[in-house]
Tab-separated table of C-alpha atoms in Angstrom:
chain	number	residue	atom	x	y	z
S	1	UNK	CA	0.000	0.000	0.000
S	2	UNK	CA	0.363	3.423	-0.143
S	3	UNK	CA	0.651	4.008	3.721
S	4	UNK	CA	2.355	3.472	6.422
S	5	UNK	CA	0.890	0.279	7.925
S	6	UNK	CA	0.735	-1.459	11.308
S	7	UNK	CA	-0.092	-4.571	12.611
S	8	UNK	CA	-1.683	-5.914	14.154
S	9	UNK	CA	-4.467	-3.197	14.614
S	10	UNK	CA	-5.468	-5.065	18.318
S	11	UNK	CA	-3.296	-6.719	19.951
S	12	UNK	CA	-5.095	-8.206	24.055
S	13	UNK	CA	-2.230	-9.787	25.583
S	14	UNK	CA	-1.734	-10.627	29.650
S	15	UNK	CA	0.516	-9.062	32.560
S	16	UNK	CA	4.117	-10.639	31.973
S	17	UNK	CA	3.376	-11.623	28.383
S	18	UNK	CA	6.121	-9.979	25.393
S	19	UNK	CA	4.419	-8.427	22.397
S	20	UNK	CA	5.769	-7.292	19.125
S	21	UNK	CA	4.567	-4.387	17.330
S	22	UNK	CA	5.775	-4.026	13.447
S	23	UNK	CA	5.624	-0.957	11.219
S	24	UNK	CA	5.965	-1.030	7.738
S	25	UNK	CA	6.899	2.965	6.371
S	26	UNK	CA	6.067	4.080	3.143
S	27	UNK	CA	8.910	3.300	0.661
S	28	UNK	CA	11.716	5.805	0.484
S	29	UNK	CA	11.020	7.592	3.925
S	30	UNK	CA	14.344	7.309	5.861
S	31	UNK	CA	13.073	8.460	9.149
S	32	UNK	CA	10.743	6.080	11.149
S	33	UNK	CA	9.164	7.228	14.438
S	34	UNK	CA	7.368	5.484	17.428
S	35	UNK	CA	5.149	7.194	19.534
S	36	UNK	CA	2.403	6.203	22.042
S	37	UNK	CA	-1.501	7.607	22.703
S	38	UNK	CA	-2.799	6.861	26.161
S	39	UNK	CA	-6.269	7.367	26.462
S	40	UNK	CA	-6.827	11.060	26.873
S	41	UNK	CA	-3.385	12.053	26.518
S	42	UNK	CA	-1.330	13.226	23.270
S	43	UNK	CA	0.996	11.463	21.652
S	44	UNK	CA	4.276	10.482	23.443
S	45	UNK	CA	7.311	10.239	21.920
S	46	UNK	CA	9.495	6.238	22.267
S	47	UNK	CA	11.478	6.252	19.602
S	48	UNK	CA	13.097	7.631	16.527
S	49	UNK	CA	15.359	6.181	13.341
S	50	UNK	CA	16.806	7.854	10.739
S	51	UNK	CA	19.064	5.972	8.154
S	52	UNK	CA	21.677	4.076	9.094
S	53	UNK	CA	22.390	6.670	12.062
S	54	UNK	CA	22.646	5.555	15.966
S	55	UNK	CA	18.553	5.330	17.247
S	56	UNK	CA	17.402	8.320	19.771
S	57	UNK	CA	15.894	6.469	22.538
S	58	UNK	CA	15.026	8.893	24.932
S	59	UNK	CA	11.885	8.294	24.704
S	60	UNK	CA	11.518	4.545	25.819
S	61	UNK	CA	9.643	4.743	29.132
S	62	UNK	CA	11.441	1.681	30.568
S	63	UNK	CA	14.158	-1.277	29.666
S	64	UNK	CA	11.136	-3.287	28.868
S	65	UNK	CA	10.639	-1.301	25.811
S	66	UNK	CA	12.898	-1.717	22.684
S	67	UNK	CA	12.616	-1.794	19.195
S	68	UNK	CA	14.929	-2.370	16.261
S	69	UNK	CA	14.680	-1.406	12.100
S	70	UNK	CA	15.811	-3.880	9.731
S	71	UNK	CA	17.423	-2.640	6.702
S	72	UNK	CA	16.308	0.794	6.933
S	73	UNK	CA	12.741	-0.631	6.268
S	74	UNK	CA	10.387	-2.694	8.621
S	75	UNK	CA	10.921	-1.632	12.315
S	76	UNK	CA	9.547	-3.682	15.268
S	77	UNK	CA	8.816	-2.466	18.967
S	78	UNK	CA	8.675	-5.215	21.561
S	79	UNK	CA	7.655	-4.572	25.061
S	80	UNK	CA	8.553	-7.207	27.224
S	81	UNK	CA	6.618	-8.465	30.327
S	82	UNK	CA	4.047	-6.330	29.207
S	83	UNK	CA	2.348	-4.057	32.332
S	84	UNK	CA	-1.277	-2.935	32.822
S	85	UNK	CA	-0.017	0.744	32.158
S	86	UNK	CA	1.578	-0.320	29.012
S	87	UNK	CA	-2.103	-0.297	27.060
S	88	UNK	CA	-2.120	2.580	24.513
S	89	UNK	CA	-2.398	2.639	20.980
S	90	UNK	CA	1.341	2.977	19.622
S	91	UNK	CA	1.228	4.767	16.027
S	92	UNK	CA	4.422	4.763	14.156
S	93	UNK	CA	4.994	7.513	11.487
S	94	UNK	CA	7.799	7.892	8.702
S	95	UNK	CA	8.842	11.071	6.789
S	96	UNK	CA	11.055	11.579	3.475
S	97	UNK	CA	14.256	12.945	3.201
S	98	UNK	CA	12.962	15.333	1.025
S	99	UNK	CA	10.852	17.881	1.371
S	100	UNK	CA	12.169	18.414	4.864
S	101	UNK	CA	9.459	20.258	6.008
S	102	UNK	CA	8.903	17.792	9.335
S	103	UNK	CA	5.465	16.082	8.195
S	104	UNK	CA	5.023	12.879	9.434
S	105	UNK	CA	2.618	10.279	8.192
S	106	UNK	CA	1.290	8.006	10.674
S	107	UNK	CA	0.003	4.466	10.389
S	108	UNK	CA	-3.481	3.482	11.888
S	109	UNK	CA	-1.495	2.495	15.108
S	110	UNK	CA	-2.004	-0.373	17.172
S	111	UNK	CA	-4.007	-0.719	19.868
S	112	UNK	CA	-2.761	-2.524	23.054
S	113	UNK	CA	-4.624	-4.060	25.731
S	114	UNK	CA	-2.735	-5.268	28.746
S	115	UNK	CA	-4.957	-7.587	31.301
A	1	UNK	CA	12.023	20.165	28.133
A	2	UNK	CA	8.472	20.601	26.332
A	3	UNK	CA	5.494	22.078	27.644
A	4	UNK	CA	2.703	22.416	24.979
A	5	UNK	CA	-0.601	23.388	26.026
A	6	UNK	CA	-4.116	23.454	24.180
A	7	UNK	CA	-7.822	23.345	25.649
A	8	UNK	CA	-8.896	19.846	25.880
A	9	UNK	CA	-12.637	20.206	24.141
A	10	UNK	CA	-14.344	22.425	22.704
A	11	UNK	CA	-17.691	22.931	21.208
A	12	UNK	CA	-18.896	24.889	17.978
A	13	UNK	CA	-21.714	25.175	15.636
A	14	UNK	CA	-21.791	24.053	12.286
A	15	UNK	CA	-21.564	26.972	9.687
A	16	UNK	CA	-19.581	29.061	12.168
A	17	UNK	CA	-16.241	29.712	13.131
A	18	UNK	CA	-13.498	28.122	15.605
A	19	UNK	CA	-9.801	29.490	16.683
A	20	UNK	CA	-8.290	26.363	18.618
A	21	UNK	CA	-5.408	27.877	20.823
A	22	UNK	CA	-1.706	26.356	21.572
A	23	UNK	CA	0.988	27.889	23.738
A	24	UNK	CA	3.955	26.305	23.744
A	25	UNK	CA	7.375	26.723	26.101
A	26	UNK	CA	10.449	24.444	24.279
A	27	UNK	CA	14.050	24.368	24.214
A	28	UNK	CA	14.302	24.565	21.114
A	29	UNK	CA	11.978	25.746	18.125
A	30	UNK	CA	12.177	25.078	14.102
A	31	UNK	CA	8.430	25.240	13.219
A	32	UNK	CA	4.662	24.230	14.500
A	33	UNK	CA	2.442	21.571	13.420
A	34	UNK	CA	-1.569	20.856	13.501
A	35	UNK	CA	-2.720	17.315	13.229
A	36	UNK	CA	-6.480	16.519	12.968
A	37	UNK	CA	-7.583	12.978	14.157
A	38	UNK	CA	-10.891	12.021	13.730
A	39	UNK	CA	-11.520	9.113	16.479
A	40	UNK	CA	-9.630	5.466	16.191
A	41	UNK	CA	-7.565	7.006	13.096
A	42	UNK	CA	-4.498	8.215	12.390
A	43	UNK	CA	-3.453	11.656	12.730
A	44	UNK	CA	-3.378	13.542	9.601
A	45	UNK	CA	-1.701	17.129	8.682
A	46	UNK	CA	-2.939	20.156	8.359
A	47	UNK	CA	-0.408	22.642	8.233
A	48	UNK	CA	3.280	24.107	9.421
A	49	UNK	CA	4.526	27.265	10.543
A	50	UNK	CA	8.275	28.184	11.225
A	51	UNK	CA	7.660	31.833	10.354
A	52	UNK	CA	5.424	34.678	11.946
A	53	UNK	CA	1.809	34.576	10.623
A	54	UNK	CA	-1.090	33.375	9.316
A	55	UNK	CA	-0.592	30.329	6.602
A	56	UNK	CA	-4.215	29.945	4.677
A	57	UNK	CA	-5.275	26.786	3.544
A	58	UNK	CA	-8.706	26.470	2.597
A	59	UNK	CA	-11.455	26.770	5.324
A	60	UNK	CA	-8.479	25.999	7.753
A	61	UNK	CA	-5.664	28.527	9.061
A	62	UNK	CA	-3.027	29.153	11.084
A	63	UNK	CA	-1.045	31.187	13.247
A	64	UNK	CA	2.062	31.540	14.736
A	65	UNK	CA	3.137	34.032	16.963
A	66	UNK	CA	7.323	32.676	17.965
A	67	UNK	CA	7.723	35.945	20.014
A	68	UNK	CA	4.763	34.887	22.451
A	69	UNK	CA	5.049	30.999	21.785
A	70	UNK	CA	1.757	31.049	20.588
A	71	UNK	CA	-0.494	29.603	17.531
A	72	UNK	CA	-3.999	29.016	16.705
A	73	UNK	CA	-5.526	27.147	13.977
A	74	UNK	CA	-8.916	28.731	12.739
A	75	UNK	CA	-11.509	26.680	11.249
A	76	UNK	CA	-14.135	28.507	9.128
A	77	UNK	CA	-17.527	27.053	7.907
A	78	UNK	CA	-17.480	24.572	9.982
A	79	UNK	CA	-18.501	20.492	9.237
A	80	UNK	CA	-19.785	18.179	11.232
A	81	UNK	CA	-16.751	16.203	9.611
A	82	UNK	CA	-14.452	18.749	11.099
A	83	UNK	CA	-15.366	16.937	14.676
A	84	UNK	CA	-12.186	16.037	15.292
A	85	UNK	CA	-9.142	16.086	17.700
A	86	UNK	CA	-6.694	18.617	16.313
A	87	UNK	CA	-3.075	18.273	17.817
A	88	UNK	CA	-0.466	21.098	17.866
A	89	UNK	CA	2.887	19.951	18.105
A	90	UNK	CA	6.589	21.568	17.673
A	91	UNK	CA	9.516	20.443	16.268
A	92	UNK	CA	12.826	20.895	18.070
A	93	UNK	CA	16.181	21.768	16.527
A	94	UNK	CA	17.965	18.471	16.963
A	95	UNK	CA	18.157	18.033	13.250
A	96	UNK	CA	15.946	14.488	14.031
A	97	UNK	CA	12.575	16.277	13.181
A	98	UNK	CA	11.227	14.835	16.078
A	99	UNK	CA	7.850	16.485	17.063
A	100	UNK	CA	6.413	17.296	20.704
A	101	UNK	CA	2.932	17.064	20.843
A	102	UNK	CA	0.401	18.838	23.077
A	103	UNK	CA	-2.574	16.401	24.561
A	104	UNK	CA	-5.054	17.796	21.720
A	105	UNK	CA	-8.713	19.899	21.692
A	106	UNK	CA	-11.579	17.539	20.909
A	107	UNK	CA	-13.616	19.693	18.748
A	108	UNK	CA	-17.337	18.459	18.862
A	109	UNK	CA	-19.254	20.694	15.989
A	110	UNK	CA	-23.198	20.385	16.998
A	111	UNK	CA	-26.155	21.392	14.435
């Protein structure tokens, strides 16, 4: 597709389990973000790639949370022994090298629900 | 750090006119960003400022004021489609593009 897409859309997993998250960015776009909506609250920043350059991870709440790109394409977010605070949608978003204006394009996200 | 702020709802007739509100305090600033999200979607874009004033786009504008860390995104003739969230965020200057985003202002437009 055109997109960036996300799956899966719903993910109900329980406390202690490991989930993986995967984004797919629209072809070309070098820079590939991850950021998190909690239920009333705006979108927080986890995670952010760009090329072949060193991840900025300042973001990641916790050592539970990681994620990794593969081949400057697919990227995957795993959260491991998942917590009830953890459920959020996460919504990944990817932007071209050029024009640089800072637009991001998000997926659909995916929707976490931690038991 | 960040601090973005915006009113969380709002409420408008259809036909008239809106002017959602964002102050922002950052350490950094290279340009200002509205994002509508209707519910259970993505956010979408709207528009960008990095210079003083009003950018027109349609029924929608915006403003940016970098002396008073303010902007406000104006919404004429309004839709009931427009009922929305609509999410100001700013971009630092770390080069990584990486945006800040306030919480957003759920618009509700009523007949």
């Amino acid at each position: 597709g055109a997109g960036v897409s996300q799956s899966p859309s719903n993910k109900v997993t329980e406390k202690g389990k490991d989930v993986e998250l995967r984004c797919d960015p629209i072809s070309g776009h070098t820079a590939l973000y991850w950021y998190r909506q909690s239920l009333g609250q705006g979108l927080e920043f986890l995670i952010y790639f760009q090329g072949n350059s060193a991840p900025d991870k300042s973001g990641l709440p916790s050592d539970r949370f990681s994620a990794e790109r593969t081949g400057g394409s697919v990227s995957t977010l795993t959260i491991q022994r998942t917590q009830q605070e953890d459920s959020a949608v996460y919504l990944c978003a990817s932007n071209p090298p050029y024009p640089n204006t800072g637009e991001l394009f998000f997926g659909e996200g995916s929707r976490l629900t931690v038991l | 750090g960040q601090n973005i702020d915006q009113p969380t709802e709002m409420t408008a007739t259809e036909g008239a006119i809106v002017q959602i509100n964002c102050t922002y305090q950052t350490s950094g600033f290279n340009g200002l960003f509205w994002y509508q999200q209707h519910a259970g979607e993505a956010p979408t874009f709207l528009s960008y400022n990095v210079l003083d004033g009003l950018e027109e786009k349609g029924r929608f504008s915006s403003f940016l004021s970098r002396s008073k860390g303010y902007s406000y995104l104006l919404l004429k003739e309004l839709q009931m489609k427009d009922s929305a969230s609509y999410l100001c965020a700013v971009r630092d200057e770390s080069g990584a593009n990486n945006l800040f985003f306030g919480t957003g202002t759920r618009l509700t437009v009523i007949p």
